[in-house]
């Protein structure tokens, strides 16, 4: 199994550590916001990269916003999942394989207001940049069993 490298940002790495150690009991809610852990395969390094992100839900799908704080650049995790959409997700104690995709323009139009309700600052971020901030849809893949991304990729 490949080693997972957590975010290099200190407070994010600490958040991830607490989340993993407690199966999300500590960390699922971060400053009152629901968070999940997303593991992607680095598009350049090939290494597994994990970060914590605010999420929303649409039925059984999980939603993420690739805001990068309103920066002109997409966040690295988004670039990674564009290169390889097979990801691993942890929501509380539930770990599962998922397939990520960018919402279509119509889907984004329908789903963005819900994400802006979860975290209103997303609207502010979008107003700060000319970049169209992507909304990402995560859908479970391979059934309900938990699956390590390294194992999944080795079997591909």
mmCIF file with all atom_site columns, N, CA and C in Angstrom, residues 13 63 78:
data_model
loop_
_atom_site.group_PDB
_atom_site.id
_atom_site.type_symbol
_atom_site.label_atom_id
_atom_site.label_alt_id
_atom_site.label_comp_id
_atom_site.label_asym_id
_atom_site.label_entity_id
_atom_site.label_seq_id
_atom_site.pdbx_PDB_ins_code
_atom_site.Cartn_x
_atom_site.Cartn_y
_atom_site.Cartn_z
_atom_site.occupancy
_atom_site.B_iso_or_equiv
_atom_site.pdbx_formal_charge
_atom_site.auth_seq_id
_atom_site.auth_comp_id
_atom_site.auth_asym_id
_atom_site.auth_atom_id
_atom_site.pdbx_PDB_model_num
ATOM 1 N N  . UNK A 1 13 ? -2.913  19.619 8.219  1.00 0.00 ? 13 UNK A N  1
ATOM 2 C CA . UNK A 1 13 ? -2.332  18.325 8.579  1.00 0.00 ? 13 UNK A CA 1
ATOM 3 C C  . UNK A 1 13 ? -2.786  17.893 9.977  1.00 0.00 ? 13 UNK A C  1
ATOM 4 N N  . UNK A 1 63 ? -20.411 16.780 -2.541 1.00 0.00 ? 63 UNK A N  1
ATOM 5 C CA . UNK A 1 63 ? -20.080 17.950 -3.354 1.00 0.00 ? 63 UNK A CA 1
ATOM 6 C C  . UNK A 1 63 ? -18.940 18.728 -2.724 1.00 0.00 ? 63 UNK A C  1
ATOM 7 N N  . UNK A 1 78 ? -7.680  19.571 -6.949 1.00 0.00 ? 78 UNK A N  1
ATOM 8 C CA . UNK A 1 78 ? -8.581  19.565 -8.109 1.00 0.00 ? 78 UNK A CA 1
ATOM 9 C C  . UNK A 1 78 ? -7.814  19.161 -9.370 1.00 0.00 ? 78 UNK A C  1
#
